[in-house]
PDB file of C-alpha atoms in Angstrom:
ATOM      1  CA  MET A   1       0.000   0.000   0.000  1.00 51.00           C
ATOM      2  CA  THR A   2       1.164   3.523  -0.649  1.00 78.00           C
ATOM      3  CA  ARG A   3      -1.340   4.920   1.860  1.00 91.00           C
ATOM      4  CA  GLU A   4      -0.451   4.235   5.454  1.00 93.00           C
ATOM      5  CA  ALA A   5      -3.047   2.195   7.288  1.00 96.00           C
ATOM      6  CA  THR A   6      -3.020   0.307  10.577  1.00 96.00           C
ATOM      7  CA  PRO A   7      -3.398  -3.428   9.878  1.00 96.00           C
ATOM      8  CA  LEU A   8      -6.649  -4.730  11.332  1.00 94.00           C
ATOM      9  CA  PRO A   9      -5.703  -7.612  13.648  1.00 90.00           C
ATOM     10  CA  GLY A  10      -7.079 -10.948  12.476  1.00 90.00           C
ATOM     11  CA  VAL A  11      -8.115  -9.644   9.070  1.00 94.00           C
ATOM     12  CA  PRO A  12      -5.209 -10.140   6.642  1.00 94.00           C
ATOM     13  CA  GLY A  13      -4.940  -7.518   3.902  1.00 94.00           C
ATOM     14  CA  VAL A  14      -7.272  -4.983   5.526  1.00 96.00           C
ATOM     15  CA  GLY A  15      -6.082  -1.773   7.184  1.00 97.00           C
ATOM     16  CA  VAL A  16      -7.821   1.146   8.874  1.00 97.00           C
ATOM     17  CA  THR A  17      -6.956   4.811   8.369  1.00 98.00           C
ATOM     18  CA  GLU A  18      -8.467   8.301   8.315  1.00 97.00           C
ATOM     19  CA  ALA A  19     -10.466   9.036   5.182  1.00 98.00           C
ATOM     20  CA  ILE A  20      -9.237  11.503   2.567  1.00 97.00           C
ATOM     21  CA  ALA A  21     -11.389  13.577   0.197  1.00 95.00           C
ATOM     22  CA  ALA A  22     -10.873  11.096  -2.638  1.00 95.00           C
ATOM     23  CA  ASP A  23     -12.582   8.379  -0.519  1.00 96.00           C
ATOM     24  CA  VAL A  24     -15.886  10.247  -0.383  1.00 95.00           C
ATOM     25  CA  PRO A  25     -17.606   8.614  -3.407  1.00 94.00           C
ATOM     26  CA  ALA A  26     -16.657   5.125  -2.171  1.00 95.00           C
ATOM     27  CA  ILE A  27     -17.898   5.901   1.355  1.00 96.00           C
ATOM     28  CA  VAL A  28     -21.198   7.214  -0.007  1.00 94.00           C
ATOM     29  CA  ALA A  29     -21.554   4.088  -2.150  1.00 93.00           C
ATOM     30  CA  LEU A  30     -21.152   1.943   0.976  1.00 94.00           C
ATOM     31  CA  LEU A  31     -23.711   4.025   2.876  1.00 92.00           C
ATOM     32  CA  ALA A  32     -26.177   3.741  -0.011  1.00 89.00           C
ATOM     33  CA  ASN A  33     -25.751  -0.014  -0.450  1.00 83.00           C
ATOM     34  CA  ASP A  34     -28.018  -0.852   2.452  1.00 74.00           C
ATOM     35  CA  ILE A  35     -31.672  -1.615   2.965  1.00 65.00           C
ATOM     36  CA  LEU A  36     -32.199   1.516   5.063  1.00 67.00           C
ATOM     37  CA  GLY A  37     -29.546   3.718   3.436  1.00 64.00           C
ATOM     38  CA  ARG A  38     -30.864   3.191  -0.096  1.00 65.00           C
ATOM     39  CA  ASP A  39     -33.582   5.830   0.236  1.00 64.00           C
ATOM     40  CA  ARG A  40     -31.406   8.276   2.114  1.00 66.00           C
ATOM     41  CA  GLU A  41     -28.368   8.554  -0.161  1.00 64.00           C
ATOM     42  CA  SER A  42     -28.789   9.912  -3.653  1.00 61.00           C
ATOM     43  CA  GLY A  43     -25.031   9.773  -4.202  1.00 57.00           C
ATOM     44  CA  VAL A  44     -25.144  13.067  -6.070  1.00 60.00           C
ATOM     45  CA  SER A  45     -25.374  15.600  -3.280  1.00 63.00           C
ATOM     46  CA  ASP A  46     -22.895  18.478  -3.372  1.00 74.00           C
ATOM     47  CA  LEU A  47     -23.175  18.305   0.365  1.00 86.00           C
ATOM     48  CA  TYR A  48     -20.996  15.184   0.607  1.00 92.00           C
ATOM     49  CA  ASP A  49     -17.779  17.039  -0.212  1.00 91.00           C
ATOM     50  CA  GLU A  50     -18.820  19.913   2.021  1.00 92.00           C
ATOM     51  CA  ALA A  51     -19.610  17.472   4.817  1.00 94.00           C
ATOM     52  CA  PHE A  52     -16.246  15.761   4.395  1.00 96.00           C
ATOM     53  CA  ALA A  53     -14.458  19.117   4.684  1.00 95.00           C
ATOM     54  CA  ALA A  54     -16.379  19.932   7.874  1.00 94.00           C
ATOM     55  CA  ILE A  55     -15.596  16.546   9.454  1.00 96.00           C
ATOM     56  CA  ASP A  56     -11.962  16.799   8.386  1.00 96.00           C
ATOM     57  CA  ALA A  57     -11.653  20.249   9.987  1.00 95.00           C
ATOM     58  CA  ASP A  58     -13.280  19.147  13.263  1.00 94.00           C
ATOM     59  CA  PRO A  59     -10.682  17.814  15.719  1.00 93.00           C
ATOM     60  CA  THR A  60     -13.372  15.873  17.625  1.00 94.00           C
ATOM     61  CA  GLU A  61     -14.565  13.870  14.584  1.00 96.00           C
ATOM     62  CA  HIS A  62     -12.662  11.098  12.812  1.00 97.00           C
ATOM     63  CA  LEU A  63     -13.971   9.565   9.613  1.00 98.00           C
ATOM     64  CA  LEU A  64     -12.295   6.181   9.236  1.00 98.00           C
ATOM     65  CA  VAL A  65     -12.069   3.863   6.260  1.00 98.00           C
ATOM     66  CA  LEU A  66     -11.037   0.263   5.845  1.00 97.00           C
ATOM     67  CA  LEU A  67      -8.766  -0.302   2.856  1.00 97.00           C
ATOM     68  CA  ASP A  68      -8.069  -3.626   1.163  1.00 95.00           C
ATOM     69  CA  GLU A  69      -4.814  -4.561  -0.565  1.00 94.00           C
ATOM     70  CA  GLN A  70      -5.890  -2.659  -3.689  1.00 94.00           C
ATOM     71  CA  GLU A  71      -6.530   0.396  -1.499  1.00 95.00           C
ATOM     72  CA  SER A  72     -10.249   0.118  -2.217  1.00 96.00           C
ATOM     73  CA  VAL A  73     -12.541   1.387   0.533  1.00 97.00           C
ATOM     74  CA  VAL A  74     -14.240  -1.706   2.006  1.00 96.00           C
ATOM     75  CA  GLY A  75     -15.647  -0.213   5.194  1.00 96.00           C
ATOM     76  CA  THR A  76     -16.277   3.033   7.034  1.00 97.00           C
ATOM     77  CA  LEU A  77     -17.183   4.374  10.439  1.00 97.00           C
ATOM     78  CA  GLN A  78     -17.246   7.819  12.025  1.00 98.00           C
ATOM     79  CA  LEU A  79     -15.794   8.153  15.511  1.00 98.00           C
ATOM     80  CA  GLY A  80     -16.576  11.357  17.382  1.00 97.00           C
ATOM     81  CA  PHE A  81     -15.961  12.633  20.886  1.00 97.00           C
ATOM     82  CA  VAL A  82     -18.435  14.632  22.956  1.00 95.00           C
ATOM     83  CA  ARG A  83     -17.652  16.231  26.299  1.00 94.00           C
ATOM     84  CA  SER A  84     -20.522  16.982  28.662  1.00 93.00           C
ATOM     85  CA  LEU A  85     -20.909  17.806  32.345  1.00 93.00           C
ATOM     86  CA  SER A  86     -22.809  14.591  33.036  1.00 89.00           C
ATOM     87  CA  ARG A  87     -21.118  11.506  34.495  1.00 86.00           C
ATOM     88  CA  GLY A  88     -18.463  13.615  36.221  1.00 87.00           C
ATOM     89  CA  GLY A  89     -17.590  15.741  33.198  1.00 91.00           C
ATOM     90  CA  ALA A  90     -16.762  12.646  31.199  1.00 91.00           C
ATOM     91  CA  LEU A  91     -15.653  12.349  27.597  1.00 95.00           C
ATOM     92  CA  ARG A  92     -17.852  10.066  25.512  1.00 96.00           C
ATOM     93  CA  ALA A  93     -17.041   8.476  22.206  1.00 98.00           C
ATOM     94  CA  GLN A  94     -19.832   8.269  19.665  1.00 98.00           C
ATOM     95  CA  ILE A  95     -19.989   6.087  16.592  1.00 98.00           C
ATOM     96  CA  GLU A  96     -22.014   6.965  13.489  1.00 94.00           C
ATOM     97  CA  ALA A  97     -22.405   5.768   9.919  1.00 92.00           C
ATOM     98  CA  VAL A  98     -20.949   2.252  10.151  1.00 93.00           C
ATOM     99  CA  ARG A  99     -20.740   0.098   7.029  1.00 93.00           C
ATOM    100  CA  VAL A 100     -18.655  -2.880   5.937  1.00 94.00           C
ATOM    101  CA  SER A 101     -18.636  -3.988   2.314  1.00 94.00           C
ATOM    102  CA  GLU A 102     -20.927  -6.932   1.535  1.00 90.00           C
ATOM    103  CA  THR A 103     -17.932  -8.722   0.029  1.00 90.00           C
ATOM    104  CA  LEU A 104     -16.320  -8.871   3.499  1.00 91.00           C
ATOM    105  CA  ARG A 105     -19.315  -9.819   5.646  1.00 84.00           C
ATOM    106  CA  GLY A 106     -18.997 -12.764   7.998  1.00 85.00           C
ATOM    107  CA  GLN A 107     -15.197 -12.566   8.180  1.00 90.00           C
ATOM    108  CA  GLY A 108     -14.949 -10.817  11.526  1.00 93.00           C
ATOM    109  CA  VAL A 109     -14.140  -7.460   9.910  1.00 95.00           C
ATOM    110  CA  GLY A 110     -16.811  -5.553  11.851  1.00 95.00           C
ATOM    111  CA  ARG A 111     -15.642  -7.069  15.125  1.00 96.00           C
ATOM    112  CA  ALA A 112     -12.000  -6.227  14.385  1.00 96.00           C
ATOM    113  CA  LEU A 113     -12.946  -2.671  13.389  1.00 97.00           C
ATOM    114  CA  PHE A 114     -14.940  -2.141  16.596  1.00 97.00           C
ATOM    115  CA  THR A 115     -12.170  -3.630  18.722  1.00 96.00           C
ATOM    116  CA  PHE A 116      -9.777  -1.123  17.132  1.00 97.00           C
ATOM    117  CA  VAL A 117     -12.127   1.829  17.574  1.00 98.00           C
ATOM    118  CA  ILE A 118     -13.030   0.970  21.186  1.00 98.00           C
ATOM    119  CA  GLU A 119      -9.310   0.911  21.982  1.00 97.00           C
ATOM    120  CA  GLN A 120      -8.889   4.313  20.296  1.00 97.00           C
ATOM    121  CA  ALA A 121     -11.731   5.678  22.429  1.00 98.00           C
ATOM    122  CA  ARG A 122     -10.114   4.295  25.585  1.00 97.00           C
ATOM    123  CA  GLN A 123      -6.767   5.871  24.678  1.00 97.00           C
ATOM    124  CA  GLU A 124      -8.454   9.244  24.146  1.00 96.00           C
ATOM    125  CA  GLY A 125      -9.830   8.994  27.695  1.00 95.00           C
ATOM    126  CA  ALA A 126     -13.474   8.259  26.889  1.00 97.00           C
ATOM    127  CA  VAL A 127     -15.418   6.527  29.674  1.00 95.00           C
ATOM    128  CA  LEU A 128     -18.210   5.399  27.384  1.00 96.00           C
ATOM    129  CA  VAL A 129     -18.772   4.500  23.744  1.00 98.00           C
ATOM    130  CA  GLN A 130     -22.288   5.201  22.492  1.00 98.00           C
ATOM    131  CA  LEU A 131     -24.173   4.608  19.290  1.00 98.00           C
ATOM    132  CA  THR A 132     -27.693   4.142  18.068  1.00 97.00           C
ATOM    133  CA  SER A 133     -28.881   1.397  15.754  1.00 97.00           C
ATOM    134  CA  ASP A 134     -32.188   1.259  13.896  1.00 96.00           C
ATOM    135  CA  LEU A 135     -34.560  -1.089  15.750  1.00 97.00           C
ATOM    136  CA  GLN A 136     -35.123  -2.848  12.411  1.00 95.00           C
ATOM    137  CA  ARG A 137     -31.468  -3.945  12.439  1.00 92.00           C
ATOM    138  CA  ASP A 138     -31.863  -6.974  14.736  1.00 91.00           C
ATOM    139  CA  GLY A 139     -28.575  -8.474  13.685  1.00 92.00           C
ATOM    140  CA  ALA A 140     -26.658  -5.247  14.261  1.00 94.00           C
ATOM    141  CA  ILE A 141     -28.082  -4.816  17.757  1.00 97.00           C
ATOM    142  CA  ARG A 142     -27.130  -8.414  18.641  1.00 97.00           C
ATOM    143  CA  PHE A 143     -23.648  -7.770  17.224  1.00 96.00           C
ATOM    144  CA  TYR A 144     -23.191  -4.671  19.406  1.00 97.00           C
ATOM    145  CA  GLU A 145     -24.463  -6.570  22.455  1.00 98.00           C
ATOM    146  CA  SER A 146     -21.923  -9.309  21.740  1.00 97.00           C
ATOM    147  CA  LEU A 147     -19.227  -6.612  21.967  1.00 97.00           C
ATOM    148  CA  GLY A 148     -20.482  -5.615  25.439  1.00 98.00           C
ATOM    149  CA  PHE A 149     -22.781  -2.733  24.488  1.00 98.00           C
ATOM    150  CA  VAL A 150     -25.921  -2.539  26.624  1.00 98.00           C
ATOM    151  CA  HIS A 151     -29.275  -1.645  25.067  1.00 98.00           C
ATOM    152  CA  SER A 152     -30.167   0.647  27.967  1.00 98.00           C
ATOM    153  CA  HIS A 153     -31.516   3.634  26.043  1.00 98.00           C
ATOM    154  CA  ALA A 154     -34.189   4.615  23.560  1.00 98.00           C
ATOM    155  CA  GLY A 155     -32.781   6.327  20.479  1.00 98.00           C
ATOM    156  CA  LEU A 156     -35.205   9.097  19.500  1.00 98.00           C
ATOM    157  CA  LYS A 157     -35.015  11.100  16.268  1.00 98.00           C
ATOM    158  CA  LEU A 158     -36.987  14.139  15.164  1.00 98.00           C
ATOM    159  CA  ALA A 159     -36.871  14.933  11.446  1.00 97.00           C
ATOM    160  CA  LEU A 160     -36.898  18.679  10.759  1.00 97.00           C
ATOM    161  CA  GLY A 161     -39.078  19.547   7.779  1.00 77.00           C
TER     162      GLY A 161
ATOM    163  CA  MET B   1     -31.685  40.448  34.894  1.00 51.00           C
ATOM    164  CA  THR B   2     -28.158  41.609  34.354  1.00 78.00           C
ATOM    165  CA  ARG B   3     -27.337  38.520  32.257  1.00 91.00           C
ATOM    166  CA  GLU B   4     -28.910  38.519  28.861  1.00 92.00           C
ATOM    167  CA  ALA B   5     -31.249  35.607  28.279  1.00 96.00           C
ATOM    168  CA  THR B   6     -33.887  34.895  25.656  1.00 96.00           C
ATOM    169  CA  PRO B   7     -37.319  34.799  27.329  1.00 96.00           C
ATOM    170  CA  LEU B   8     -38.819  31.333  27.090  1.00 94.00           C
ATOM    171  CA  PRO B   9     -42.227  31.752  25.397  1.00 90.00           C
ATOM    172  CA  GLY B  10     -45.122  30.813  27.641  1.00 90.00           C
ATOM    173  CA  VAL B  11     -42.979  30.597  30.768  1.00 94.00           C
ATOM    174  CA  PRO B  12     -42.948  34.016  32.451  1.00 94.00           C
ATOM    175  CA  GLY B  13     -39.756  34.888  34.308  1.00 94.00           C
ATOM    176  CA  VAL B  14     -37.608  32.156  32.746  1.00 96.00           C
ATOM    177  CA  GLY B  15     -34.955  32.811  30.107  1.00 97.00           C
ATOM    178  CA  VAL B  16     -32.476  30.644  28.216  1.00 97.00           C
ATOM    179  CA  THR B  17     -28.842  31.498  27.580  1.00 97.00           C
ATOM    180  CA  GLU B  18     -25.380  29.933  27.141  1.00 97.00           C
ATOM    181  CA  ALA B  19     -23.841  28.758  30.395  1.00 98.00           C
ATOM    182  CA  ILE B  20     -20.868  30.528  31.940  1.00 97.00           C
ATOM    183  CA  ALA B  21     -18.197  28.966  34.164  1.00 95.00           C
ATOM    184  CA  ALA B  22     -19.917  30.235  37.317  1.00 95.00           C
ATOM    185  CA  ASP B  23     -23.002  28.134  36.412  1.00 96.00           C
ATOM    186  CA  VAL B  24     -21.113  24.832  36.629  1.00 95.00           C
ATOM    187  CA  PRO B  25     -21.892  23.956  40.294  1.00 94.00           C
ATOM    188  CA  ALA B  26     -25.605  24.674  39.771  1.00 95.00           C
ATOM    189  CA  ILE B  27     -25.676  22.588  36.569  1.00 96.00           C
ATOM    190  CA  VAL B  28     -23.955  19.685  38.326  1.00 94.00           C
ATOM    191  CA  ALA B  29     -26.449  19.961  41.206  1.00 93.00           C
ATOM    192  CA  LEU B  30     -29.316  19.640  38.704  1.00 94.00           C
ATOM    193  CA  LEU B  31     -27.662  16.640  37.028  1.00 92.00           C
ATOM    194  CA  ALA B  32     -27.161  14.970  40.412  1.00 89.00           C
ATOM    195  CA  ASN B  33     -30.702  15.594  41.653  1.00 83.00           C
ATOM    196  CA  ASP B  34     -32.146  12.713  39.686  1.00 74.00           C
ATOM    197  CA  ILE B  35     -32.903   9.062  40.288  1.00 65.00           C
ATOM    198  CA  LEU B  36     -30.346   7.953  37.686  1.00 67.00           C
ATOM    199  CA  GLY B  37     -27.908  10.872  38.024  1.00 64.00           C
ATOM    200  CA  ARG B  38     -27.525  10.468  41.780  1.00 65.00           C
ATOM    201  CA  ASP B  39     -24.959   7.683  41.477  1.00 64.00           C
ATOM    202  CA  ARG B  40     -23.111   9.271  38.589  1.00 66.00           C
ATOM    203  CA  GLU B  41     -22.401  12.763  39.894  1.00 64.00           C
ATOM    204  CA  SER B  42     -20.237  13.178  42.956  1.00 62.00           C
ATOM    205  CA  GLY B  43     -20.330  16.947  42.569  1.00 57.00           C
ATOM    206  CA  VAL B  44     -16.657  17.182  43.545  1.00 61.00           C
ATOM    207  CA  SER B  45     -14.892  16.205  40.341  1.00 63.00           C
ATOM    208  CA  ASP B  46     -12.169  18.578  39.105  1.00 74.00           C
ATOM    209  CA  LEU B  47     -13.248  17.380  35.716  1.00 86.00           C
ATOM    210  CA  TYR B  48     -16.404  19.509  35.745  1.00 92.00           C
ATOM    211  CA  ASP B  49     -14.516  22.781  35.268  1.00 91.00           C
ATOM    212  CA  GLU B  50     -12.231  21.146  32.715  1.00 92.00           C
ATOM    213  CA  ALA B  51     -15.262  19.754  30.888  1.00 94.00           C
ATOM    214  CA  PHE B  52     -16.930  23.166  30.886  1.00 96.00           C
ATOM    215  CA  ALA B  53     -13.819  24.747  29.353  1.00 95.00           C
ATOM    216  CA  ALA B  54     -13.743  22.070  26.635  1.00 94.00           C
ATOM    217  CA  ILE B  55     -17.444  22.533  25.795  1.00 96.00           C
ATOM    218  CA  ASP B  56     -17.065  26.317  25.835  1.00 96.00           C
ATOM    219  CA  ALA B  57     -14.123  26.119  23.403  1.00 95.00           C
ATOM    220  CA  ASP B  58     -15.946  23.764  21.014  1.00 94.00           C
ATOM    221  CA  PRO B  59     -17.919  25.706  18.394  1.00 93.00           C
ATOM    222  CA  THR B  60     -20.164  22.683  17.746  1.00 94.00           C
ATOM    223  CA  GLU B  61     -21.323  22.334  21.386  1.00 96.00           C
ATOM    224  CA  HIS B  62     -23.638  24.697  23.260  1.00 97.00           C
ATOM    225  CA  LEU B  63     -24.300  24.257  26.957  1.00 98.00           C
ATOM    226  CA  LEU B  64     -27.540  26.084  27.740  1.00 98.00           C
ATOM    227  CA  VAL B  65     -29.062  27.086  31.048  1.00 98.00           C
ATOM    228  CA  LEU B  66     -32.481  28.294  32.078  1.00 97.00           C
ATOM    229  CA  LEU B  67     -32.359  31.247  34.453  1.00 97.00           C
ATOM    230  CA  ASP B  68     -35.194  32.419  36.681  1.00 95.00           C
ATOM    231  CA  GLU B  69     -35.802  36.019  37.742  1.00 94.00           C
ATOM    232  CA  GLN B  70     -33.163  35.698  40.475  1.00 94.00           C
ATOM    233  CA  GLU B  71     -30.710  34.435  37.816  1.00 95.00           C
ATOM    234  CA  SER B  72     -30.669  31.029  39.473  1.00 96.00           C
ATOM    235  CA  VAL B  73     -30.034  28.097  37.155  1.00 97.00           C
ATOM    236  CA  VAL B  74     -33.335  26.173  36.939  1.00 96.00           C
ATOM    237  CA  GLY B  75     -32.616  23.997  33.921  1.00 96.00           C
ATOM    238  CA  THR B  76     -29.906  22.844  31.558  1.00 97.00           C
ATOM    239  CA  LEU B  77     -29.411  21.086  28.257  1.00 97.00           C
ATOM    240  CA  GLN B  78     -26.471  20.529  25.936  1.00 98.00           C
ATOM    241  CA  LEU B  79     -27.050  21.070  22.222  1.00 98.00           C
ATOM    242  CA  GLY B  80     -24.372  19.764  19.879  1.00 97.00           C
ATOM    243  CA  PHE B  81     -24.033  19.456  16.128  1.00 97.00           C
ATOM    244  CA  VAL B  82     -22.518  16.487  14.296  1.00 95.00           C
ATOM    245  CA  ARG B  83     -21.807  16.390  10.584  1.00 94.00           C
ATOM    246  CA  SER B  84     -21.563  13.006   8.886  1.00 93.00           C
ATOM    247  CA  LEU B  85     -21.661  11.698   5.325  1.00 93.00           C
ATOM    248  CA  SER B  86     -24.872   9.774   5.918  1.00 89.00           C
ATOM    249  CA  ARG B  87     -28.282  11.136   4.899  1.00 86.00           C
ATOM    250  CA  GLY B  88     -26.769  13.233   2.118  1.00 87.00           C
ATOM    251  CA  GLY B  89     -23.997  14.763   4.210  1.00 91.00           C
ATOM    252  CA  ALA B  90     -26.515  16.139   6.649  1.00 91.00           C
ATOM    253  CA  LEU B  91     -25.949  18.102   9.824  1.00 95.00           C
ATOM    254  CA  ARG B  92     -27.575  16.551  12.888  1.00 96.00           C
ATOM    255  CA  ALA B  93     -28.328  18.201  16.179  1.00 98.00           C
ATOM    256  CA  GLN B  94     -27.820  16.134  19.288  1.00 98.00           C
ATOM    257  CA  ILE B  95     -29.167  16.807  22.747  1.00 98.00           C
ATOM    258  CA  GLU B  96     -27.491  15.572  25.937  1.00 94.00           C
ATOM    259  CA  ALA B  97     -27.759  16.121  29.678  1.00 92.00           C
ATOM    260  CA  VAL B  98     -31.275  17.566  29.963  1.00 93.00           C
ATOM    261  CA  ARG B  99     -32.595  18.604  33.375  1.00 93.00           C
ATOM    262  CA  VAL B 100     -35.283  20.964  34.622  1.00 94.00           C
ATOM    263  CA  SER B 101     -35.471  21.902  38.297  1.00 94.00           C
ATOM    264  CA  GLU B 102     -38.063  19.956  40.291  1.00 90.00           C
ATOM    265  CA  THR B 103     -39.541  23.272  41.409  1.00 90.00           C
ATOM    266  CA  LEU B 104     -40.572  23.999  37.800  1.00 91.00           C
ATOM    267  CA  ARG B 105     -41.933  20.593  36.771  1.00 84.00           C
ATOM    268  CA  GLY B 106     -45.362  20.417  35.193  1.00 85.00           C
ATOM    269  CA  GLN B 107     -45.346  24.046  34.049  1.00 90.00           C
ATOM    270  CA  GLY B 108     -44.473  23.409  30.418  1.00 93.00           C
ATOM    271  CA  VAL B 109     -40.860  24.486  30.921  1.00 95.00           C
ATOM    272  CA  GLY B 110     -39.400  21.360  29.284  1.00 95.00           C
ATOM    273  CA  ARG B 111     -41.710  21.736  26.296  1.00 96.00           C
ATOM    274  CA  ALA B 112     -40.839  25.423  25.903  1.00 96.00           C
ATOM    275  CA  LEU B 113     -37.116  24.653  26.187  1.00 97.00           C
ATOM    276  CA  PHE B 114     -37.321  21.916  23.535  1.00 97.00           C
ATOM    277  CA  THR B 115     -39.376  24.129  21.231  1.00 96.00           C
ATOM    278  CA  PHE B 116     -36.635  26.761  21.515  1.00 97.00           C
ATOM    279  CA  VAL B 117     -33.814  24.290  20.954  1.00 98.00           C
ATOM    280  CA  ILE B 118     -35.493  22.548  17.997  1.00 98.00           C
ATOM    281  CA  GLU B 119     -35.889  25.972  16.361  1.00 97.00           C
ATOM    282  CA  GLN B 120     -32.186  26.682  17.002  1.00 97.00           C
ATOM    283  CA  ALA B 121     -31.292  23.364  15.359  1.00 98.00           C
ATOM    284  CA  ARG B 122     -33.455  24.200  12.339  1.00 97.00           C
ATOM    285  CA  GLN B 123     -31.823  27.631  11.992  1.00 97.00           C
ATOM    286  CA  GLU B 124     -28.369  26.013  12.057  1.00 96.00           C
ATOM    287  CA  GLY B 125     -29.435  23.828   9.140  1.00 95.00           C
ATOM    288  CA  ALA B 126     -29.822  20.503  10.959  1.00 97.00           C
ATOM    289  CA  VAL B 127     -32.112  17.991   9.247  1.00 95.00           C
ATOM    290  CA  LEU B 128     -32.551  15.884  12.370  1.00 96.00           C
ATOM    291  CA  VAL B 129     -32.502  16.262  16.135  1.00 98.00           C
ATOM    292  CA  GLN B 130     -31.393  13.138  18.001  1.00 98.00           C
ATOM    293  CA  LEU B 131     -31.125  12.117  21.623  1.00 98.00           C
ATOM    294  CA  THR B 132     -31.166   9.017  23.737  1.00 97.00           C
ATOM    295  CA  SER B 133     -33.200   8.515  26.875  1.00 97.00           C
ATOM    296  CA  ASP B 134     -32.765   5.760  29.453  1.00 96.00           C
ATOM    297  CA  LEU B 135     -35.418   3.077  28.870  1.00 97.00           C
ATOM    298  CA  GLN B 136     -36.277   3.409  32.577  1.00 95.00           C
ATOM    299  CA  ARG B 137     -37.484   6.965  31.923  1.00 92.00           C
ATOM    300  CA  ASP B 138     -40.979   6.112  30.616  1.00 91.00           C
ATOM    301  CA  GLY B 139     -42.265   9.609  31.165  1.00 92.00           C
ATOM    302  CA  ALA B 140     -39.361  11.223  29.364  1.00 94.00           C
ATOM    303  CA  ILE B 141     -39.742   8.960  26.327  1.00 97.00           C
ATOM    304  CA  ARG B 142     -43.481   9.773  26.152  1.00 97.00           C
ATOM    305  CA  PHE B 143     -42.627  13.473  26.462  1.00 96.00           C
ATOM    306  CA  TYR B 144     -40.183  13.296  23.540  1.00 97.00           C
ATOM    307  CA  GLU B 145     -42.723  11.364  21.463  1.00 98.00           C
ATOM    308  CA  SER B 146     -45.292  14.077  22.192  1.00 97.00           C
ATOM    309  CA  LEU B 147     -42.827  16.558  20.649  1.00 97.00           C
ATOM    310  CA  GLY B 148     -42.663  14.462  17.454  1.00 98.00           C
ATOM    311  CA  PHE B 149     -39.560  12.392  18.204  1.00 98.00           C
ATOM    312  CA  VAL B 150     -39.780   8.814  16.920  1.00 98.00           C
ATOM    313  CA  HIS B 151     -38.417   5.920  18.977  1.00 98.00           C
ATOM    314  CA  SER B 152     -36.876   4.284  15.906  1.00 98.00           C
ATOM    315  CA  HIS B 153     -33.458   3.367  17.318  1.00 98.00           C
ATOM    316  CA  ALA B 154     -31.819   1.361  20.059  1.00 98.00           C
ATOM    317  CA  GLY B 155     -29.443   3.432  22.186  1.00 98.00           C
ATOM    318  CA  LEU B 156     -26.436   1.255  23.022  1.00 98.00           C
ATOM    319  CA  LYS B 157     -23.714   2.174  25.514  1.00 98.00           C
ATOM    320  CA  LEU B 158     -20.432   0.451  26.280  1.00 98.00           C
ATOM    321  CA  ALA B 159     -18.751   1.466  29.546  1.00 97.00           C
ATOM    322  CA  LEU B 160     -14.953   1.523  29.270  1.00 97.00           C
ATOM    323  CA  GLY B 161     -13.288   0.148  32.383  1.00 78.00           C
TER     324      GLY B 161
END
């Protein structure tokens, strides 16, 4: 690889690194290739590049990609950090927009990616990692529970018209 | 009032404004005065002031307080903004650490505060407001649903040891 990426333990040939602007179309394609994402991602929004620039400029947000040996983007996840006064002024890590390429499903890639990201969160001093998962995604919720996440909260969303 | 605060519509004598460092002890007291918060907030953490400074320095996070006519802190809420590539590169608003003083319960203060904050989120260009609420807080979840929030997601948390 010419791009530097941290090898993902247990998943030969796959590395994780911060996304660059050129990854945006591949990330959007992953987000769109999903039963729930299909209706949400047109793939042609000018906002994607603008959004990438905003994430890239924000020191509390990290857009990660998984790269295979051909340096193709085969997974993505956004790791953010939020400080609040609750829980003793604790730092929380928050995960958004997780996708792994269909071609890599069932090979432990998601588990290896989360193990990596949870360790990153710990090193940054987070006391908690939080995420929400659509209640329709049974399998995803079971996967997160198998990693030690507890389904203790309701995830509520209000769409602004 | 000597501090400037935006009057909260429908709630005479209560205004909303950004928190200042001197508000931190009162905010922590509100967070602690709660069936679930009680065990989480010692009230003596050095981290509270550090956390306030971090929130204050972060342009994407807004710690709000409600002030009464005596300029006492009678409510708090943290409004943050997260950009991600999902949903067309949309900006999301996220709400954390909501509390209203027991002395003001049942007077529509929470509803007025959320109406204000949802309007702020809309003006910032957010397409979605998201929050999680402990599944034990039946009343809170019903309150959010009455505001139009949809309980579509599981809120999953992983405590880091």
